[in-house]
Amino acid sequence: MTVTDTEVVLEAEGLTKHFPVRRGVRDLLSKDRKVVHAVDDIQLTLRRGRVTALVGESGSGKSTVARLLAQLYGRTSGDIRLHGDSVTVRGGRRFRAYCRRVQMIFQDPFASLNPTHTVRYHLTRALKIHGRAGTSAAELEENLRDLLLRVQLTPPERYLDKFPHELSGGQRQRVSIARALGADPEALLADEPVSMLDVSIRLGVLNLLRDLKERLNLAILYITHDIASARYFADETLVMYAGRMVEGGSSETVTQNPAHPYTRLLIESAPDPDRLDRVGDPREAPEDEAGGEPPSLIAPPSGCRFHPRCIHAMPKCSTELPPRFELSSNQWAACWLYEEAAR
Ligand SMILES: Nc1ncnc2c1ncn2[C@@H]1O[C@H](COP(=O)(O)OP(=O)(O)OP(=O)(O)O)[C@@H](O)[C@H]1O
Ligand SMILES: [Mg+2]
């Protein structure tokens, strides 16, 4: 099955976010308004029953993309479409209607749950806000139980009256997921949902998300630093560098056969037991000869933003932005190396 054959839920086209930089009074007076180019010209499609991974190093703009898609930030330009209809909402009833369909899960479940309230309170509130609490106390109780069963917190009675600090990190993240499911959404935007959890329980939470994708036919955006987990968990993988997307395609292809020099660098720097025996092999050229610093996003490099770090950089790379070159039906890369191959 290819990555493009199920119903589109949420799409972004040309999505761009520049944050103003205000340093001091002199900057306020100067005409030259500096901005952080956090996200530039992002295309992205989330489909029913599919996980799309968004991978990149710290500061590459992943969370900004999720917040734009959740309509928590206004965008500088670009379009967001839910089932084909452009949506721009800022607060109010239309925002709540949008949230019912597109829910976000954050990295730190401890920060996103209120420490003074129980699991019952958090989940009841979510059900009520989204009009799903039922018409009687018994129905509400049944719906609360269902939510906890969905995230495999069983028996539900054991968890309903617990406070966040009485739960483990993994259990707290399951409660956050249950709360998001309280809206009965079509899309989940999960911003590094397991990166704060112990390694030993990460897999359990990822398996839960995968199970929800299948059973509830959810469209999931999975944001991560860890390209190895994208290979395991996501159907499609998109790679971001310094606010731009540089490569995308089926997770299998992008992780096994990366095309963009930045994706190769990411994979090289990820620990992978299959490759440990090749460390030190002179045939494996290092991709990051120039050293590993991401660029300033206030004055990002011209042309390809990766060119100052790229061992394959050609003169053109510093002046012209590479478009997406289709390498196969399930892989593209924005890199001039593939200009000829794509013809
Ligand atoms: N509210 C804001 N105001 C100004 N700049 C911001 C704001 N939010 C993010 N940025 C900047 O935008 C860029 C992208 O940040 P973002 O948080 O989206 O990256 P990220 O890929 O999620 O990083 P991480 O992996 O560390 O979570 C960074 O340079 C960041 O400093
Ligand atoms: Mg982030």
XYZ file of C-alpha atoms in Angstrom, residues 11-337:
327
model
C -3.564 19.537 4.906
C -1.122 22.415 5.020
C 0.116 24.265 1.988
C 2.826 26.910 1.962
C 2.555 27.124 5.739
C 4.868 29.874 7.026
C 5.488 31.391 10.450
C 7.856 34.255 11.146
C 8.125 35.436 14.734
C 9.007 39.096 15.279
C 12.213 39.680 17.222
C 12.129 42.547 19.687
C 15.371 43.128 21.475
C 15.238 46.683 22.761
C 14.033 50.216 22.216
C 16.442 50.779 19.345
C 14.969 47.791 17.498
C 11.464 49.120 18.057
C 12.436 52.418 16.463
C 14.332 50.947 13.553
C 12.433 50.270 10.345
C 14.307 47.054 9.830
C 12.029 44.561 11.639
C 13.883 41.343 12.251
C 12.002 38.071 12.254
C 12.760 34.456 13.159
C 12.038 32.336 10.079
C 10.719 29.477 12.229
C 8.704 27.715 9.511
C 8.801 28.355 5.763
C 6.608 26.973 3.015
C 5.605 23.666 4.597
C 3.418 21.188 2.674
C 1.934 18.377 4.697
C -0.989 15.968 4.432
C -2.459 13.902 7.265
C -4.624 10.957 6.266
C -7.092 8.742 8.084
C -5.514 5.692 9.671
C -1.980 6.943 8.951
C 0.896 8.162 11.110
C 3.050 10.906 9.603
C 6.343 11.558 11.380
C 7.898 15.019 11.394
C 11.582 14.652 12.210
C 14.316 17.219 12.769
C 16.776 18.525 15.320
C 15.963 21.004 18.062
C 14.801 24.376 16.740
C 13.945 23.079 13.261
C 10.340 24.264 13.643
C 8.474 21.034 14.431
C 6.462 22.343 17.382
C 5.657 25.511 15.482
C 4.163 23.403 12.678
C 2.024 21.497 15.225
C 0.861 24.713 16.894
C -0.028 26.235 13.545
C -2.007 23.117 12.605
C -3.776 23.255 15.997
C -4.574 26.945 15.307
C -2.780 27.933 18.513
C -0.631 30.362 16.481
C -1.757 32.640 13.711
C 0.245 32.023 10.547
C 2.294 34.461 8.507
C 1.044 32.895 5.272
C -0.161 29.639 3.790
C -3.293 27.582 4.028
C -4.641 24.931 6.411
C -7.489 22.757 5.129
C -9.681 20.392 7.121
C -11.412 18.002 4.713
C -10.637 20.404 1.910
C -12.046 23.545 3.576
C -9.633 26.351 4.465
C -9.800 27.134 8.168
C -8.449 30.083 10.114
C -9.763 30.448 13.641
C -8.628 32.524 16.583
C -10.431 31.513 19.776
C -14.180 31.376 20.373
C -16.779 28.872 19.290
C -15.190 28.134 15.909
C -11.897 27.329 17.647
C -13.676 24.848 19.936
C -15.371 23.269 16.949
C -11.970 22.895 15.284
C -10.403 21.436 18.459
C -13.112 18.809 18.572
C -11.669 17.447 15.335
C -7.965 18.220 15.748
C -6.430 17.524 19.169
C -2.897 18.037 20.391
C -0.817 15.922 22.795
C 2.180 17.585 24.408
C 5.610 16.377 25.412
C 5.229 16.848 29.150
C 2.083 15.243 30.561
C 2.909 16.613 34.011
C 2.774 20.197 32.763
C -0.381 19.658 30.733
C -2.392 18.096 33.600
C -3.461 20.255 36.546
C -1.799 18.838 39.708
C -4.728 19.844 41.925
C -7.295 17.824 39.967
C -8.000 14.120 39.558
C -8.121 12.055 36.396
C -11.924 12.076 36.714
C -11.971 15.888 36.692
C -9.727 16.188 33.605
C -11.653 13.632 31.578
C -15.114 14.858 32.662
C -14.161 18.366 31.657
C -12.978 17.229 28.218
C -16.197 15.252 27.661
C -18.352 18.194 28.771
C -16.536 20.781 26.644
C -17.074 18.614 23.608
C -20.680 17.721 24.447
C -19.944 14.036 25.002
C -20.624 13.662 28.726
C -24.019 11.984 28.216
C -27.315 12.882 29.829
C -27.052 11.082 33.172
C -24.460 10.408 35.843
C -24.439 6.741 34.849
C -23.769 7.595 31.213
C -20.937 9.939 32.186
C -19.412 7.188 34.327
C -19.644 4.769 31.420
C -17.978 7.275 29.056
C -15.161 7.892 31.557
C -14.567 4.165 31.857
C -14.509 3.835 28.075
C -11.851 6.527 27.753
C -9.567 4.851 30.283
C -10.085 1.440 28.685
C -9.123 2.913 25.319
C -5.747 3.983 26.694
C -5.331 0.655 28.496
C -5.578 2.030 32.048
C -7.391 -0.922 33.581
C -9.348 -1.418 35.672
C -10.589 2.176 35.180
C -11.807 2.462 38.805
C -8.226 2.278 39.967
C -7.268 5.434 38.055
C -10.337 7.700 38.047
C -9.752 9.302 41.433
C -5.963 9.536 41.241
C -4.072 12.828 41.071
C -1.380 13.318 38.396
C 1.460 12.910 40.939
C 0.100 9.492 41.923
C 0.658 8.191 38.391
C 3.829 7.174 36.548
C 4.995 9.234 33.557
C 3.595 6.685 31.125
C 0.241 6.594 32.929
C 0.082 10.402 32.902
C 0.720 10.478 29.178
C -2.054 7.891 28.742
C -4.409 10.192 30.680
C -3.434 13.088 28.367
C -4.197 10.872 25.385
C -7.542 9.847 26.939
C -8.361 13.512 27.435
C -7.612 14.214 23.759
C -9.829 11.252 22.798
C -12.609 12.803 24.889
C -13.229 15.128 21.950
C -13.586 12.139 19.584
C -11.103 13.786 17.167
C -10.160 12.834 13.623
C -6.576 14.045 13.900
C -4.051 13.879 16.760
C -1.007 16.136 16.752
C 1.502 14.473 19.085
C 4.480 16.731 19.844
C 7.272 14.440 21.092
C 4.755 12.374 23.066
C 7.325 9.938 24.466
C 10.554 11.927 24.689
C 10.115 12.714 28.399
C 9.280 9.114 29.297
C 11.675 6.413 30.411
C 13.026 4.483 27.464
C 11.456 1.305 28.858
C 7.901 2.633 28.594
C 8.171 4.595 25.343
C 7.354 1.608 23.205
C 4.161 0.914 25.161
C 2.854 4.446 24.543
C 3.815 4.327 20.845
C 2.078 0.969 20.506
C -0.992 2.474 22.131
C -1.002 5.330 19.607
C -0.625 2.835 16.782
C -3.492 0.784 18.143
C -5.676 3.943 18.345
C -4.769 4.857 14.789
C -6.020 1.479 13.658
C -9.103 1.150 15.833
C -10.305 4.764 15.614
C -8.963 5.423 12.118
C -7.145 8.517 13.374
C -4.780 10.695 11.373
C -1.693 11.171 13.549
C 1.175 13.637 13.289
C 4.096 12.239 15.281
C 6.803 14.777 16.048
C 10.172 13.420 17.101
C 13.941 13.943 17.216
C 14.365 10.239 16.834
C 14.291 9.115 13.226
C 14.679 5.480 14.321
C 11.293 5.633 16.077
C 9.753 7.129 12.926
C 10.837 4.066 11.011
C 9.182 1.816 13.541
C 6.021 3.786 14.094
C 5.152 6.042 11.140
C 3.803 5.250 7.691
C 5.248 8.415 6.207
C 8.271 10.456 7.336
C 8.979 14.120 6.658
C 12.330 15.656 7.541
C 12.688 19.314 8.529
C 15.837 21.371 8.634
C 15.956 24.981 9.854
C 12.282 25.663 9.172
C 12.037 23.927 5.792
C 11.130 20.434 4.692
C 14.033 18.714 2.985
C 12.859 15.161 2.354
C 9.740 13.042 2.591
C 8.224 9.740 1.635
C 7.352 6.342 3.002
C 9.127 5.784 6.328
C 10.677 2.606 5.035
C 12.322 4.391 2.076
C 13.329 7.573 3.872
C 14.968 5.721 6.757
C 16.515 2.832 4.787
C 17.524 4.815 1.749
C 17.784 8.484 2.748
C 18.475 10.870 -0.115
C 19.047 14.293 1.420
C 22.492 14.778 3.020
C 20.761 16.106 6.148
C 18.581 12.998 6.494
C 21.720 10.873 6.105
C 23.391 12.886 8.836
C 20.394 12.373 11.136
C 20.439 8.639 10.548
C 24.207 8.423 10.989
C 23.994 10.185 14.309
C 21.132 8.002 15.569
C 22.259 4.912 17.430
C 21.310 1.898 15.341
C 22.530 -1.532 16.431
C 22.416 -2.780 12.811
C 25.109 -0.296 11.836
C 27.453 -0.472 14.803
C 29.681 -2.989 13.064
C 30.361 -0.521 10.256
C 31.627 2.308 12.451
C 35.089 3.288 11.315
C 34.631 1.900 7.802
C 36.394 4.415 5.493
C 33.783 3.834 2.774
C 31.209 5.482 5.028
C 31.976 9.139 4.353
C 30.952 11.453 7.181
C 28.077 13.711 6.083
C 28.843 16.490 8.510
C 32.343 17.625 7.727
C 31.578 21.260 8.410
C 30.571 20.518 12.006
C 27.156 20.364 13.493
C 25.654 23.767 14.170
C 22.185 24.638 12.927
C 22.032 28.121 11.346
C 20.547 31.317 12.698
C 16.897 31.582 11.726
C 16.989 35.378 11.862
C 19.256 35.461 8.818
C 18.971 31.909 7.443
C 21.501 30.824 4.787
C 20.454 31.659 1.230
C 19.720 28.862 -1.225
C 19.543 25.529 0.559
C 19.636 26.178 4.298
C 21.778 23.095 4.811
C 24.544 24.146 2.384
C 27.011 25.494 5.007
C 27.073 22.033 6.633
C 26.853 19.927 3.500
C 29.872 18.040 2.132
C 28.195 17.803 -1.288
C 27.475 21.540 -1.588
C 27.841 23.003 -5.080
C 27.953 26.725 -5.985
C 24.267 26.670 -6.896
C 23.322 25.401 -3.418
C 24.243 28.704 -1.785
C 22.200 30.823 -4.166
C 19.162 28.849 -5.327
C 16.547 27.170 -3.175
C 16.196 23.563 -4.377
C 12.628 22.537 -5.254
C 11.258 19.085 -4.439
C 12.613 16.472 -6.785
C 10.544 13.282 -7.040
C 12.907 10.330 -6.733
C 10.238 7.632 -6.899
C 6.528 7.308 -6.255
C 7.239 7.301 -2.531
C 10.211 9.610 -1.980
C 11.181 13.196 -2.729
C 14.111 15.393 -1.721
C 14.711 19.132 -1.939
C 18.367 18.843 -2.943
C 20.195 19.873 -6.130
C 22.016 16.520 -6.169
